[in-house]
XYZ file of C-alpha atoms in Angstrom:
333
model
C 0.000 0.000 0.000
C 1.041 3.579 -0.435
C 2.505 4.848 2.797
C 1.025 8.272 2.337
C -0.392 10.582 -0.308
C -0.357 14.340 -0.515
C -3.282 16.664 -0.010
C -2.561 20.036 -1.565
C -4.270 23.352 -1.182
C -3.697 26.993 -2.108
C -2.999 28.789 1.145
C -0.096 30.048 3.239
C 0.738 26.440 3.988
C 0.692 25.480 0.356
C 1.662 21.867 0.730
C 0.656 19.422 3.411
C 0.913 15.634 3.326
C -1.743 13.333 4.703
C -1.697 9.623 5.515
C -4.577 7.741 3.916
C -5.380 4.084 3.183
C -5.109 3.077 -0.457
C -8.844 2.442 -0.608
C -9.722 5.877 0.713
C -10.212 8.648 -1.843
C -8.164 11.811 -1.633
C -7.864 14.880 -3.795
C -5.839 18.040 -3.712
C -8.999 19.965 -2.908
C -8.826 18.817 0.744
C -7.177 21.149 3.241
C -5.597 20.368 6.596
C -5.134 22.271 9.813
C -1.401 21.836 10.331
C -0.690 21.908 14.040
C 2.958 22.954 13.867
C 3.781 26.655 13.651
C 7.328 26.408 12.370
C 9.159 29.687 11.852
C 10.464 30.003 8.298
C 13.827 31.685 7.596
C 14.051 34.895 5.562
C 17.203 35.517 3.546
C 18.025 39.205 3.041
C 21.230 38.479 1.172
C 22.548 35.380 -0.566
C 25.619 34.385 -2.508
C 25.050 34.825 -6.262
C 27.106 31.700 -6.966
C 25.563 29.171 -4.597
C 22.313 30.811 -3.551
C 20.670 29.238 -0.494
C 21.611 25.580 -0.198
C 19.461 22.983 1.550
C 22.110 22.698 4.262
C 22.019 26.429 4.958
C 18.223 26.462 4.869
C 17.966 23.691 7.465
C 20.599 25.375 9.636
C 18.530 28.564 9.627
C 15.385 26.556 10.473
C 17.197 24.972 13.428
C 18.317 28.374 14.688
C 14.751 29.705 14.570
C 13.213 26.470 15.881
C 15.615 24.813 18.360
C 13.152 21.948 18.908
C 13.718 20.915 15.278
C 17.507 20.845 15.553
C 17.720 17.084 15.069
C 15.820 17.363 11.784
C 18.917 18.921 10.203
C 20.703 15.579 10.599
C 17.782 13.653 9.115
C 17.473 15.976 6.130
C 21.227 15.813 5.635
C 20.857 12.049 5.214
C 17.868 12.440 2.870
C 19.833 15.019 0.846
C 22.695 12.570 0.336
C 20.384 9.630 -0.405
C 18.499 11.581 -3.090
C 21.767 12.523 -4.805
C 22.815 8.878 -4.828
C 19.413 7.686 -6.096
C 19.317 10.208 -8.947
C 22.660 8.847 -10.165
C 21.340 5.276 -9.973
C 18.229 6.243 -11.957
C 20.288 8.003 -14.632
C 22.526 4.962 -15.120
C 19.815 2.332 -14.745
C 19.336 1.782 -18.496
C 22.981 1.234 -19.375
C 23.765 -2.358 -20.439
C 26.438 -2.535 -17.754
C 24.044 -1.420 -15.016
C 23.352 -3.878 -12.203
C 19.945 -2.291 -11.618
C 18.280 -3.683 -14.754
C 15.488 -6.226 -14.466
C 13.315 -7.618 -11.690
C 14.325 -8.899 -8.270
C 11.791 -11.740 -8.296
C 9.925 -10.585 -5.194
C 6.583 -8.853 -4.667
C 6.129 -5.844 -2.351
C 3.271 -5.196 0.067
C 1.162 -3.697 -2.728
C 1.445 -6.837 -4.833
C 3.807 -5.157 -7.294
C 6.795 -6.966 -8.791
C 9.936 -5.475 -7.298
C 12.621 -4.249 -9.641
C 16.267 -4.490 -8.635
C 16.263 -0.695 -8.536
C 13.446 -0.808 -5.937
C 15.509 -3.007 -3.644
C 18.754 -1.066 -4.111
C 17.172 2.336 -3.479
C 15.251 0.937 -0.506
C 18.459 -0.306 1.129
C 20.227 2.946 0.311
C 17.594 5.211 1.842
C 16.863 3.175 4.951
C 20.572 2.887 5.771
C 21.053 6.619 5.266
C 18.178 7.309 7.665
C 19.029 4.574 10.175
C 22.602 5.736 10.708
C 21.568 9.277 11.608
C 20.832 7.928 15.079
C 17.639 10.004 15.199
C 15.042 7.343 14.352
C 13.060 5.113 16.656
C 10.987 3.466 13.890
C 11.412 3.210 10.132
C 9.001 1.739 7.568
C 9.205 1.387 3.795
C 6.703 0.514 1.083
C 9.119 -2.190 -0.033
C 9.039 -3.966 3.347
C 6.252 -6.083 4.843
C 6.996 -4.666 8.293
C 9.398 -2.213 9.939
C 12.850 -3.802 10.018
C 16.127 -3.549 11.866
C 18.570 -2.254 9.265
C 21.679 -3.227 11.206
C 20.963 -6.941 10.917
C 19.700 -9.266 8.219
C 16.836 -10.421 10.450
C 13.521 -8.606 10.183
C 13.412 -7.292 13.729
C 11.451 -4.295 14.893
C 13.296 -1.027 15.357
C 12.313 0.187 18.823
C 14.799 2.555 20.410
C 13.482 4.521 23.361
C 16.223 7.114 22.999
C 15.362 8.205 19.474
C 12.945 10.938 18.521
C 11.476 10.370 15.051
C 9.579 7.903 12.884
C 10.228 7.820 9.121
C 7.934 6.329 6.482
C 8.872 6.332 2.824
C 8.526 5.000 -0.691
C 12.117 4.845 -1.981
C 11.270 4.987 -5.691
C 7.688 5.825 -6.561
C 6.906 5.078 -10.211
C 9.845 2.701 -10.640
C 7.894 0.738 -13.260
C 8.236 3.827 -15.470
C 12.029 3.994 -15.338
C 12.462 1.978 -18.532
C 10.365 4.558 -20.420
C 12.300 7.543 -19.063
C 9.260 8.830 -17.153
C 9.874 10.834 -13.943
C 10.191 8.911 -10.694
C 10.557 10.068 -7.126
C 11.170 9.399 -3.452
C 8.455 10.204 -0.878
C 9.236 10.671 2.822
C 7.225 11.523 5.944
C 8.629 12.232 9.407
C 6.627 11.802 12.645
C 7.399 12.150 16.309
C 8.169 8.800 17.929
C 4.991 8.199 19.936
C 5.361 5.634 22.708
C 1.723 5.956 23.819
C 0.327 3.956 20.874
C -2.070 1.236 21.992
C -1.514 -2.344 20.916
C -4.277 -3.728 18.710
C -5.895 -6.595 20.657
C -6.889 -8.282 17.372
C -3.258 -8.556 16.315
C -2.363 -12.276 16.573
C 0.123 -14.662 15.038
C 3.835 -15.360 15.195
C 4.782 -12.215 13.292
C 2.518 -9.895 15.260
C 4.183 -9.358 18.602
C 3.230 -6.514 20.904
C 6.380 -4.684 19.872
C 5.508 -4.954 16.184
C 1.960 -3.770 16.806
C 3.302 -0.720 18.642
C 5.801 -0.107 15.880
C 3.130 -0.296 13.189
C 0.964 2.094 15.189
C 3.856 4.558 15.157
C 4.025 4.434 11.368
C 0.245 4.751 10.890
C -0.261 8.081 12.617
C -2.605 10.634 10.998
C -1.134 13.121 8.561
C -1.818 16.001 10.961
C 0.903 14.534 13.219
C 3.612 14.938 10.604
C 6.620 16.955 11.709
C 7.973 17.195 8.162
C 7.504 15.684 4.725
C 9.452 15.795 1.495
C 9.834 14.312 -1.940
C 12.649 14.081 -4.450
C 11.708 14.171 -8.137
C 14.106 12.623 -10.645
C 13.316 14.228 -13.997
C 14.761 16.973 -16.254
C 16.429 18.127 -13.056
C 16.496 16.631 -9.589
C 14.072 18.501 -7.342
C 13.811 18.350 -3.556
C 10.565 19.737 -2.103
C 9.915 19.892 1.640
C 7.516 21.233 4.223
C 7.950 21.647 7.951
C 4.327 22.665 8.473
C 4.741 26.324 7.482
C 5.086 26.780 3.745
C 6.622 24.662 1.020
C 10.144 25.055 -0.333
C 11.592 23.645 -3.539
C 15.283 23.029 -4.205
C 16.984 22.061 -7.462
C 20.190 20.023 -7.611
C 23.092 22.029 -9.039
C 25.229 19.178 -10.334
C 28.259 21.436 -10.744
C 28.180 22.244 -7.034
C 26.709 18.948 -5.862
C 24.207 20.900 -3.741
C 20.450 21.396 -3.652
C 19.829 25.133 -4.143
C 16.611 26.946 -3.183
C 14.796 27.597 -6.467
C 11.116 27.736 -5.451
C 10.692 29.601 -2.129
C 7.241 29.532 -0.549
C 5.560 27.444 -3.239
C 1.788 27.846 -3.554
C -0.688 26.167 -5.873
C -2.165 28.693 -8.323
C -5.789 29.336 -7.387
C -7.043 29.266 -10.984
C -6.267 26.210 -13.058
C -8.095 23.780 -15.305
C -5.929 20.673 -15.008
C -7.064 17.447 -13.387
C -4.886 14.444 -12.792
C -6.590 11.083 -12.176
C -6.230 7.555 -13.506
C -9.441 7.807 -15.506
C -9.210 4.175 -16.628
C -10.637 3.355 -13.190
C -13.554 5.794 -13.423
C -16.139 3.004 -13.477
C -14.874 1.787 -10.081
C -15.155 5.158 -8.311
C -17.994 6.247 -6.060
C -20.883 7.769 -8.012
C -20.556 11.300 -6.508
C -16.902 11.451 -7.570
C -17.773 10.208 -11.054
C -20.292 13.048 -11.401
C -17.790 15.667 -10.211
C -15.075 14.541 -12.626
C -17.558 14.316 -15.497
C -18.653 17.877 -14.702
C -15.068 19.071 -14.831
C -14.516 17.425 -18.203
C -17.743 18.828 -19.665
C -17.409 22.283 -18.137
C -20.654 21.856 -16.223
C -19.134 22.059 -12.741
C -19.570 24.958 -10.319
C -16.659 26.882 -11.839
C -17.990 26.447 -15.360
C -14.437 25.686 -16.466
C -13.662 22.817 -18.801
C -10.760 20.843 -17.365
C -8.052 19.108 -19.370
C -6.408 15.903 -18.194
C -2.709 15.447 -17.435
C -1.726 12.137 -15.868
C 1.839 10.823 -15.785
C 1.123 7.811 -13.576
C 4.084 8.632 -11.356
C 2.642 10.305 -8.282
C 5.611 12.546 -7.521
C 5.602 13.870 -11.091
C 1.855 14.561 -11.015
C 2.012 16.214 -7.585
C 4.975 18.392 -8.579
C 3.170 19.622 -11.695
C 0.058 20.350 -9.617
C 2.093 22.391 -7.146
C 3.575 24.506 -9.929
C 0.675 24.778 -12.384
C -2.360 24.238 -10.173
C -5.333 21.950 -10.639
C -6.455 18.808 -8.856
C -4.551 15.579 -8.273
C -6.499 12.590 -7.006
C -5.883 8.956 -6.070
C -9.450 7.724 -5.532
C -10.284 4.415 -3.955
C -11.391 1.791 -6.463
């Protein structure tokens, strides 16, 4: 299942992620009340050569918000992992590449895993694990949270660590062979030790510790401390939110640094683009079918006729929606 999807809205907090089950419909028209009031840095003067790098940005955030100081270490690891993954994606189609082909396994969504899925999953979870800031980590490519330091699938429960990370290491990996954009999706929560164990959880693989661990990774989206995605496309983009605004960085390959290129991103209020997998229209709830049909025919409340743009790689579709506006949806079918 998807670990989390994004709900987008045009406001001061232009981008907010939300955790939803795969079967539950979500669209970018939904707004959230983000609890965190993170102070955002303002840069009066920057270097013309390097601009504002992700490292400097996070350092400024930590200075303004001391309680988020440990996030700088986590985002440093994510920064490095995204740079490594973009290089793997670029080289994945070379005959000499070891990332070609399928691994022979199936992930929790029932999808055939590519070698690139497994490699990027290991790369990202190790980068996050060795920050020393995580209590729990969960990936779309794993059946359950795992202990990265051993080969055994043990639960990561460390009472001294502060955060929980959930991620999809390479969303849209099935599109890599066609050169279509792919991306990495990451959500960061507080490590909540008060989660209740599900009494219906039985079986050898469902210990009390695992139930508590899973509860940590299935917190509501309003509990998110931070969220980010990396988009591997014409450029490599890194977009993040800490609960107060959305900031986009672009990888300057000459410098090897992510540079702030889209400060305070907001979805344009007027747009006529919708992004859904319309092949599944017949499986949607009837009210949603009527709304989408109205958009296509120009008979909706706005009277605007919408056009359809759907890449099939969620990060690519979400990124376009952030920049150009419109509605992105992943309805339950």
